[in-house]
Each structure stands twice: as structure tokens, then as C-alpha cells.
Amino acid sequence: KQEVTQIPAALSVPEGENLVLNCSFTDSAIYNLQWFRQDPGKGLTSLLLIQSSQREQTSGRLNASLDKSSGRSTLYIAASQPGDSATYLCAVRDDYKLSFGAGTTVTVRA
Amino acid sequence: DAGVIQSPRHEVTEMGQEVTLRCKPISGHNSLFWYRQTMMRGLELLIYFNNNVPIDDSGMPEDRFSAKMPNASFSTLKIQPSEPRDSAVYFCASSPRLTGELFFGEGSRLTVL
């Protein structure tokens, strides 16, 4: 069974600092990995999707890397803003199912 | 374009009552997933469909839970009878294909008293 771990569980940074969020998974036989953002009381918003054949994916200030062999992905958010405060979830797809980590709750202080 | 649409957004009911949650996936998406989110267990996959056919319902917790997808634009998740431990946020998500990017609805928050 795929196990997805996100460390740290919570992170607080001053505005402008770069964010580094980590995700690890136990089974490297994956189709893809997806990063989501969840605001309190809201649904999950897809941020980036990385296919198993890719090493990284970029969208604006966001960059996600994937090292399938070591079972790791990292989400980088450059020049953080208070609006980036949310919970970030990593999800790994194998056998058509997405397995989610517990998330990292980010607070960006103005 | 409209995203995944779920209703109701909030439901408060009493133990023993029937609950029906509804989902309209993104047009053109062939795969639909139902998830449940709680503080204790995080996000759990309940069931998923491909081309309106249930593929895997092994995540459905008990026989009290059932899901249908009568056509490509509508799915329901039913709980009968409901129990307090069913209280959670239920999410519907759709994808262009089984291994594609997943898009979530805003969720239905269920409280069973």
C-alpha cells in the first residue's frame, strides 16, 4: 500500500521568503504526482501535475520536482506572499488511485 | 468553464436518516472519484467510476454507503441509514481519464447528529 508523508506538518515564514515543501512516498511505481492547495472550508485546487517521466514542472512562482527512484517530490514557492497561506497536499497516483499525504499547513506572515 | 459542482454544500441530519450527496463532473471528463475528508483520517478514496462504470468500491466503509453514476454528467453518494461517525466533508473529483489531472469540487459538509 502506498504511503505518502509530508514534512513538516506546519510551516510559518515571513513574507518574501522562499517556501520548500517536502513529500515522500514508499512505492516508486507511480503514474504521476499532483500537488494541491486547500484553503479552510474549501475544496482542493490543483497546482501542478508531474508525470512519472518528468523531473520537474513549473507554473509561475511554483516549481515541483520529482525523484521517482528515491520516492521524493519537492514543491518550491518563490517569494512567498500572505495569500499563499493554505494547506498544501501531495498526492501520488498508482493503480488509478490517488494516495494523499496529510498536508503541510503554511502561514506567510506579512 | 464550470468546475465540479457538488450539492448540498452543507447538510445537517439526524442519525438514521438517509443522506444523498450529488455531483456534476466537468463536461468531457470520463473519470469520477468520491473522497471523504476528516481530521483523523485525512482524505480517503471511497469509490471511483470510469465511463460511468464503478471500477473500485473497496473504500466504501459499509453497506450503508452506495454510489451511482447514471450518466456522464451526474453521480450520487447515498448513506442509509446515517450515523454520527459519517460526519465529514465529502468531495467529488473528476478527471479527463483515469490517470489524468484530478479536479475537485467544493465539497459537501455532512453533520450527523
PDB file of C-alpha atoms in Angstrom:
ATOM      1  CA  LYS A   1       0.000   0.000   0.000  1.00  0.00           C
ATOM      2  CA  GLN A   2       1.328   3.433  -0.982  1.00  0.00           C
ATOM      3  CA  GLU A   3       2.252   5.623   1.978  1.00  0.00           C
ATOM      4  CA  VAL A   4       2.674   9.363   1.421  1.00  0.00           C
ATOM      5  CA  THR A   5       4.392  11.522   4.020  1.00  0.00           C
ATOM      6  CA  GLN A   6       4.670  15.298   4.139  1.00  0.00           C
ATOM      7  CA  ILE A   7       7.149  17.035   6.383  1.00  0.00           C
ATOM      8  CA  PRO A   8       6.876  19.450   8.078  1.00  0.00           C
ATOM      9  CA  ALA A   9       3.222  19.360   9.138  1.00  0.00           C
ATOM     10  CA  ALA A  10       3.226  23.142   9.590  1.00  0.00           C
ATOM     11  CA  LEU A  11       5.458  25.990   8.479  1.00  0.00           C
ATOM     12  CA  SER A  12       5.481  29.704   9.255  1.00  0.00           C
ATOM     13  CA  VAL A  13       7.633  32.115   7.247  1.00  0.00           C
ATOM     14  CA  PRO A  14       7.889  35.889   6.758  1.00  0.00           C
ATOM     15  CA  GLU A  15       6.627  37.338   3.515  1.00  0.00           C
ATOM     16  CA  GLY A  16       9.161  37.179   0.714  1.00  0.00           C
ATOM     17  CA  GLU A  17      10.885  34.043   1.892  1.00  0.00           C
ATOM     18  CA  ASN A  18      11.006  31.022  -0.410  1.00  0.00           C
ATOM     19  CA  LEU A  19       8.968  28.001   0.641  1.00  0.00           C
ATOM     20  CA  VAL A  20      10.162  24.405   0.383  1.00  0.00           C
ATOM     21  CA  LEU A  21       7.592  21.677   0.957  1.00  0.00           C
ATOM     22  CA  ASN A  22       8.572  18.026   1.001  1.00  0.00           C
ATOM     23  CA  CYS A  23       6.691  14.899   0.025  1.00  0.00           C
ATOM     24  CA  SER A  24       7.897  11.298   0.186  1.00  0.00           C
ATOM     25  CA  PHE A  25       6.238   8.099  -0.989  1.00  0.00           C
ATOM     26  CA  THR A  26       7.029   4.436  -0.483  1.00  0.00           C
ATOM     27  CA  ASP A  27       6.254   2.836  -3.865  1.00  0.00           C
ATOM     28  CA  SER A  28       8.071   4.341  -6.842  1.00  0.00           C
ATOM     29  CA  ALA A  29       5.834   2.638  -9.438  1.00  0.00           C
ATOM     30  CA  ILE A  30       3.637   5.677  -9.955  1.00  0.00           C
ATOM     31  CA  TYR A  31       1.787   7.219 -12.902  1.00  0.00           C
ATOM     32  CA  ASN A  32       2.117  10.776 -11.696  1.00  0.00           C
ATOM     33  CA  LEU A  33       2.204  13.069  -8.685  1.00  0.00           C
ATOM     34  CA  GLN A  34      -0.063  16.038  -8.102  1.00  0.00           C
ATOM     35  CA  TRP A  35       0.249  18.990  -5.730  1.00  0.00           C
ATOM     36  CA  PHE A  36      -2.887  20.649  -4.379  1.00  0.00           C
ATOM     37  CA  ARG A  37      -3.716  23.657  -2.293  1.00  0.00           C
ATOM     38  CA  GLN A  38      -6.613  23.677   0.167  1.00  0.00           C
ATOM     39  CA  ASP A  39      -7.954  26.784   1.852  1.00  0.00           C
ATOM     40  CA  PRO A  40     -10.023  26.400   5.054  1.00  0.00           C
ATOM     41  CA  GLY A  41     -13.530  25.159   4.298  1.00  0.00           C
ATOM     42  CA  LYS A  42     -12.774  24.842   0.607  1.00  0.00           C
ATOM     43  CA  GLY A  43     -12.056  22.153  -1.902  1.00  0.00           C
ATOM     44  CA  LEU A  44      -8.670  21.180  -3.277  1.00  0.00           C
ATOM     45  CA  THR A  45      -7.184  23.280  -6.044  1.00  0.00           C
ATOM     46  CA  SER A  46      -4.768  21.571  -8.398  1.00  0.00           C
ATOM     47  CA  LEU A  47      -1.407  23.356  -8.568  1.00  0.00           C
ATOM     48  CA  LEU A  48       0.873  21.102 -10.569  1.00  0.00           C
ATOM     49  CA  LEU A  49       0.820  17.648 -12.102  1.00  0.00           C
ATOM     50  CA  ILE A  50       4.109  15.851 -12.743  1.00  0.00           C
ATOM     51  CA  GLN A  51       4.105  12.752 -14.895  1.00  0.00           C
ATOM     52  CA  SER A  52       6.338   9.861 -13.842  1.00  0.00           C
ATOM     53  CA  SER A  53       8.624  10.529 -16.813  1.00  0.00           C
ATOM     54  CA  GLN A  54       9.176  14.170 -15.841  1.00  0.00           C
ATOM     55  CA  ARG A  55      11.723  15.586 -13.407  1.00  0.00           C
ATOM     56  CA  GLU A  56      10.027  18.909 -12.757  1.00  0.00           C
ATOM     57  CA  GLN A  57       7.077  21.125 -13.587  1.00  0.00           C
ATOM     58  CA  THR A  58       6.747  24.885 -13.282  1.00  0.00           C
ATOM     59  CA  SER A  59       3.850  27.305 -13.063  1.00  0.00           C
ATOM     60  CA  GLY A  60       4.550  30.924 -12.216  1.00  0.00           C
ATOM     61  CA  ARG A  61       6.196  31.092  -8.794  1.00  0.00           C
ATOM     62  CA  LEU A  62       5.683  27.377  -8.267  1.00  0.00           C
ATOM     63  CA  ASN A  63       8.151  24.668  -9.167  1.00  0.00           C
ATOM     64  CA  ALA A  64       7.783  20.999  -8.324  1.00  0.00           C
ATOM     65  CA  SER A  65      10.464  18.376  -8.710  1.00  0.00           C
ATOM     66  CA  LEU A  66      10.129  14.617  -8.786  1.00  0.00           C
ATOM     67  CA  ASP A  67      12.744  11.997  -7.977  1.00  0.00           C
ATOM     68  CA  LYS A  68      10.841   8.799  -8.527  1.00  0.00           C
ATOM     69  CA  SER A  69      13.707   6.464  -7.695  1.00  0.00           C
ATOM     70  CA  SER A  70      14.113   7.936  -4.228  1.00  0.00           C
ATOM     71  CA  GLY A  71      10.375   8.443  -3.710  1.00  0.00           C
ATOM     72  CA  ARG A  72      10.522  12.191  -3.246  1.00  0.00           C
ATOM     73  CA  SER A  73       8.932  15.355  -4.550  1.00  0.00           C
ATOM     74  CA  THR A  74       9.543  18.944  -3.511  1.00  0.00           C
ATOM     75  CA  LEU A  75       7.321  21.957  -4.080  1.00  0.00           C
ATOM     76  CA  TYR A  76       9.102  25.305  -4.192  1.00  0.00           C
ATOM     77  CA  ILE A  77       7.168  28.549  -3.891  1.00  0.00           C
ATOM     78  CA  ALA A  78       9.270  31.596  -4.648  1.00  0.00           C
ATOM     79  CA  ALA A  79       8.864  34.934  -2.897  1.00  0.00           C
ATOM     80  CA  SER A  80       6.000  33.874  -0.665  1.00  0.00           C
ATOM     81  CA  GLN A  81       3.013  36.147  -0.091  1.00  0.00           C
ATOM     82  CA  PRO A  82       0.328  36.176   2.632  1.00  0.00           C
ATOM     83  CA  GLY A  83      -2.096  34.862   0.014  1.00  0.00           C
ATOM     84  CA  ASP A  84      -0.011  31.682  -0.176  1.00  0.00           C
ATOM     85  CA  SER A  85      -1.179  30.751   3.327  1.00  0.00           C
ATOM     86  CA  ALA A  86      -3.026  27.441   2.971  1.00  0.00           C
ATOM     87  CA  THR A  87      -2.584  23.704   3.354  1.00  0.00           C
ATOM     88  CA  TYR A  88      -0.581  22.045   0.594  1.00  0.00           C
ATOM     89  CA  LEU A  89      -1.211  18.405  -0.181  1.00  0.00           C
ATOM     90  CA  CYS A  90       0.829  15.991  -2.206  1.00  0.00           C
ATOM     91  CA  ALA A  91      -0.923  13.081  -3.927  1.00  0.00           C
ATOM     92  CA  VAL A  92       0.606  10.119  -5.694  1.00  0.00           C
ATOM     93  CA  ARG A  93      -1.234   8.101  -8.314  1.00  0.00           C
ATOM     94  CA  ASP A  94      -0.673   4.407  -8.738  1.00  0.00           C
ATOM     95  CA  ASP A  95      -3.163   1.818  -9.900  1.00  0.00           C
ATOM     96  CA  TYR A  96      -5.502   4.717 -10.821  1.00  0.00           C
ATOM     97  CA  LYS A  97      -5.852   5.759  -7.182  1.00  0.00           C
ATOM     98  CA  LEU A  98      -4.541   8.969  -5.668  1.00  0.00           C
ATOM     99  CA  SER A  99      -2.961   8.494  -2.247  1.00  0.00           C
ATOM    100  CA  PHE A 100      -2.723  11.707  -0.264  1.00  0.00           C
ATOM    101  CA  GLY A 101      -0.296  12.966   2.300  1.00  0.00           C
ATOM    102  CA  ALA A 102      -1.621  14.686   5.419  1.00  0.00           C
ATOM    103  CA  GLY A 103      -0.506  18.068   4.104  1.00  0.00           C
ATOM    104  CA  THR A 104       1.721  20.945   5.185  1.00  0.00           C
ATOM    105  CA  THR A 105      -0.071  23.979   6.599  1.00  0.00           C
ATOM    106  CA  VAL A 106       1.729  27.146   5.558  1.00  0.00           C
ATOM    107  CA  THR A 107       1.403  30.549   7.187  1.00  0.00           C
ATOM    108  CA  VAL A 108       3.067  33.503   5.490  1.00  0.00           C
ATOM    109  CA  ARG A 109       3.415  36.447   7.894  1.00  0.00           C
ATOM    110  CA  ALA A 110       3.066  39.945   6.493  1.00  0.00           C
TER     111      ALA A 110
ATOM    112  CA  ASP B   1     -15.703  26.722 -17.623  1.00  0.00           C
ATOM    113  CA  ALA B   2     -17.671  25.376 -14.705  1.00  0.00           C
ATOM    114  CA  GLY B   3     -15.735  23.150 -12.343  1.00  0.00           C
ATOM    115  CA  VAL B   4     -17.011  20.140 -10.454  1.00  0.00           C
ATOM    116  CA  ILE B   5     -20.314  21.039  -8.845  1.00  0.00           C
ATOM    117  CA  GLN B   6     -21.477  19.452  -5.626  1.00  0.00           C
ATOM    118  CA  SER B   7     -24.696  19.783  -3.665  1.00  0.00           C
ATOM    119  CA  PRO B   8     -25.664  20.360  -0.983  1.00  0.00           C
ATOM    120  CA  ARG B   9     -22.713  22.321   0.408  1.00  0.00           C
ATOM    121  CA  HIS B  10     -23.871  21.698   3.947  1.00  0.00           C
ATOM    122  CA  GLU B  11     -26.157  19.002   5.331  1.00  0.00           C
ATOM    123  CA  VAL B  12     -27.209  18.520   8.924  1.00  0.00           C
ATOM    124  CA  THR B  13     -29.290  15.468   9.650  1.00  0.00           C
ATOM    125  CA  GLU B  14     -30.213  13.133  12.464  1.00  0.00           C
ATOM    126  CA  MET B  15     -28.892   9.658  12.951  1.00  0.00           C
ATOM    127  CA  GLY B  16     -30.853   7.111  10.965  1.00  0.00           C
ATOM    128  CA  GLN B  17     -31.852   9.472   8.172  1.00  0.00           C
ATOM    129  CA  GLU B  18     -30.962   8.953   4.536  1.00  0.00           C
ATOM    130  CA  VAL B  19     -28.431  11.337   3.020  1.00  0.00           C
ATOM    131  CA  THR B  20     -27.891  11.886  -0.701  1.00  0.00           C
ATOM    132  CA  LEU B  21     -24.943  13.879  -1.988  1.00  0.00           C
ATOM    133  CA  ARG B  22     -24.812  14.956  -5.607  1.00  0.00           C
ATOM    134  CA  CYS B  23     -22.041  15.689  -8.065  1.00  0.00           C
ATOM    135  CA  LYS B  24     -21.801  17.067 -11.569  1.00  0.00           C
ATOM    136  CA  PRO B  25     -18.358  16.430 -13.060  1.00  0.00           C
ATOM    137  CA  ILE B  26     -16.581  18.659 -15.540  1.00  0.00           C
ATOM    138  CA  SER B  27     -18.004  18.143 -19.002  1.00  0.00           C
ATOM    139  CA  GLY B  28     -15.906  15.742 -21.043  1.00  0.00           C
ATOM    140  CA  HIS B  29     -14.267  14.103 -18.045  1.00  0.00           C
ATOM    141  CA  ASN B  30     -14.518  10.322 -18.109  1.00  0.00           C
ATOM    142  CA  SER B  31     -13.466   9.500 -14.548  1.00  0.00           C
ATOM    143  CA  LEU B  32     -15.190  10.435 -11.316  1.00  0.00           C
ATOM    144  CA  PHE B  33     -13.990   9.918  -7.768  1.00  0.00           C
ATOM    145  CA  TRP B  34     -15.670  10.254  -4.358  1.00  0.00           C
ATOM    146  CA  TYR B  35     -13.444  11.108  -1.381  1.00  0.00           C
ATOM    147  CA  ARG B  36     -14.129  11.669   2.290  1.00  0.00           C
ATOM    148  CA  GLN B  37     -12.034  14.015   4.451  1.00  0.00           C
ATOM    149  CA  THR B  38     -11.820  14.004   8.224  1.00  0.00           C
ATOM    150  CA  MET B  39      -9.291  15.441  10.631  1.00  0.00           C
ATOM    151  CA  MET B  40      -8.418  11.996  11.953  1.00  0.00           C
ATOM    152  CA  ARG B  41      -8.082  10.077   8.677  1.00  0.00           C
ATOM    153  CA  GLY B  42      -7.358  12.760   6.101  1.00  0.00           C
ATOM    154  CA  LEU B  43      -8.566  12.133   2.548  1.00  0.00           C
ATOM    155  CA  GLU B  44      -9.922   8.663   1.850  1.00  0.00           C
ATOM    156  CA  LEU B  45     -10.981   7.366  -1.553  1.00  0.00           C
ATOM    157  CA  LEU B  46     -14.428   5.821  -1.352  1.00  0.00           C
ATOM    158  CA  ILE B  47     -15.206   4.802  -4.925  1.00  0.00           C
ATOM    159  CA  TYR B  48     -14.345   5.731  -8.488  1.00  0.00           C
ATOM    160  CA  PHE B  49     -16.028   5.398 -11.859  1.00  0.00           C
ATOM    161  CA  ASN B  50     -14.715   5.306 -15.388  1.00  0.00           C
ATOM    162  CA  ASN B  51     -17.137   5.940 -18.249  1.00  0.00           C
ATOM    163  CA  ASN B  52     -19.998   5.721 -15.707  1.00  0.00           C
ATOM    164  CA  VAL B  53     -18.959   2.237 -14.569  1.00  0.00           C
ATOM    165  CA  PRO B  54     -17.820   1.670 -10.962  1.00  0.00           C
ATOM    166  CA  ILE B  55     -14.239   0.433 -11.062  1.00  0.00           C
ATOM    167  CA  ASP B  56     -13.307   0.084  -7.421  1.00  0.00           C
ATOM    168  CA  ASP B  57     -15.576   0.499  -4.399  1.00  0.00           C
ATOM    169  CA  SER B  58     -13.234  -1.087  -1.882  1.00  0.00           C
ATOM    170  CA  GLY B  59     -13.020   2.193   0.010  1.00  0.00           C
ATOM    171  CA  MET B  60     -16.731   2.305   0.762  1.00  0.00           C
ATOM    172  CA  PRO B  61     -16.791   1.827   4.516  1.00  0.00           C
ATOM    173  CA  GLU B  62     -20.001  -0.181   4.892  1.00  0.00           C
ATOM    174  CA  ASP B  63     -23.061  -1.405   3.063  1.00  0.00           C
ATOM    175  CA  ARG B  64     -24.795   1.722   4.282  1.00  0.00           C
ATOM    176  CA  PHE B  65     -22.878   3.587   1.599  1.00  0.00           C
ATOM    177  CA  SER B  66     -23.771   3.355  -2.077  1.00  0.00           C
ATOM    178  CA  ALA B  67     -22.871   5.361  -5.158  1.00  0.00           C
ATOM    179  CA  LYS B  68     -24.303   5.582  -8.641  1.00  0.00           C
ATOM    180  CA  MET B  69     -23.432   7.287 -11.875  1.00  0.00           C
ATOM    181  CA  PRO B  70     -26.460   7.013 -14.156  1.00  0.00           C
ATOM    182  CA  ASN B  71     -24.893   9.192 -16.849  1.00  0.00           C
ATOM    183  CA  ALA B  72     -21.737  11.108 -17.657  1.00  0.00           C
ATOM    184  CA  SER B  73     -22.928  14.307 -16.003  1.00  0.00           C
ATOM    185  CA  PHE B  74     -24.296  13.120 -12.678  1.00  0.00           C
ATOM    186  CA  SER B  75     -23.330  10.985  -9.709  1.00  0.00           C
ATOM    187  CA  THR B  76     -24.780  10.405  -6.262  1.00  0.00           C
ATOM    188  CA  LEU B  77     -23.392   9.132  -2.998  1.00  0.00           C
ATOM    189  CA  LYS B  78     -26.037   7.826  -0.618  1.00  0.00           C
ATOM    190  CA  ILE B  79     -25.774   6.944   3.051  1.00  0.00           C
ATOM    191  CA  GLN B  80     -28.652   4.997   4.529  1.00  0.00           C
ATOM    192  CA  PRO B  81     -29.002   4.976   7.484  1.00  0.00           C
ATOM    193  CA  SER B  82     -26.596   7.728   8.506  1.00  0.00           C
ATOM    194  CA  GLU B  83     -24.584   7.607  11.731  1.00  0.00           C
ATOM    195  CA  PRO B  84     -22.668  10.313  13.655  1.00  0.00           C
ATOM    196  CA  ARG B  85     -19.341   8.769  12.593  1.00  0.00           C
ATOM    197  CA  ASP B  86     -20.242   9.550   8.983  1.00  0.00           C
ATOM    198  CA  SER B  87     -19.793  13.253   9.738  1.00  0.00           C
ATOM    199  CA  ALA B  88     -17.121  14.512   7.341  1.00  0.00           C
ATOM    200  CA  VAL B  89     -16.569  16.532   4.210  1.00  0.00           C
ATOM    201  CA  TYR B  90     -17.348  14.522   1.103  1.00  0.00           C
ATOM    202  CA  PHE B  91     -15.574  15.537  -2.082  1.00  0.00           C
ATOM    203  CA  CYS B  92     -16.301  14.644  -5.647  1.00  0.00           C
ATOM    204  CA  ALA B  93     -13.499  14.932  -8.190  1.00  0.00           C
ATOM    205  CA  SER B  94     -13.281  14.342 -11.911  1.00  0.00           C
ATOM    206  CA  SER B  95     -10.518  13.710 -14.394  1.00  0.00           C
ATOM    207  CA  PRO B  96     -10.262  13.510 -18.186  1.00  0.00           C
ATOM    208  CA  ARG B  97      -9.069   9.919 -17.781  1.00  0.00           C
ATOM    209  CA  LEU B  98      -8.148   7.512 -15.005  1.00  0.00           C
ATOM    210  CA  THR B  99      -4.548   8.726 -14.817  1.00  0.00           C
ATOM    211  CA  GLY B 100      -5.188  12.377 -15.601  1.00  0.00           C
ATOM    212  CA  GLU B 101      -5.155  15.519 -13.521  1.00  0.00           C
ATOM    213  CA  LEU B 102      -7.793  15.482 -10.812  1.00  0.00           C
ATOM    214  CA  PHE B 103     -10.147  18.407 -10.223  1.00  0.00           C
ATOM    215  CA  PHE B 104     -12.129  18.669  -7.010  1.00  0.00           C
ATOM    216  CA  GLY B 105     -15.475  20.185  -6.152  1.00  0.00           C
ATOM    217  CA  GLU B 106     -16.001  22.423  -3.132  1.00  0.00           C
ATOM    218  CA  GLY B 107     -17.254  19.506  -1.033  1.00  0.00           C
ATOM    219  CA  SER B 108     -20.376  18.658   0.929  1.00  0.00           C
ATOM    220  CA  ARG B 109     -20.005  19.060   4.682  1.00  0.00           C
ATOM    221  CA  LEU B 110     -22.159  16.436   6.417  1.00  0.00           C
ATOM    222  CA  THR B 111     -23.040  16.570  10.086  1.00  0.00           C
ATOM    223  CA  VAL B 112     -24.993  13.674  11.549  1.00  0.00           C
ATOM    224  CA  LEU B 113     -26.415  14.383  14.998  1.00  0.00           C
TER     225      LEU B 113
END
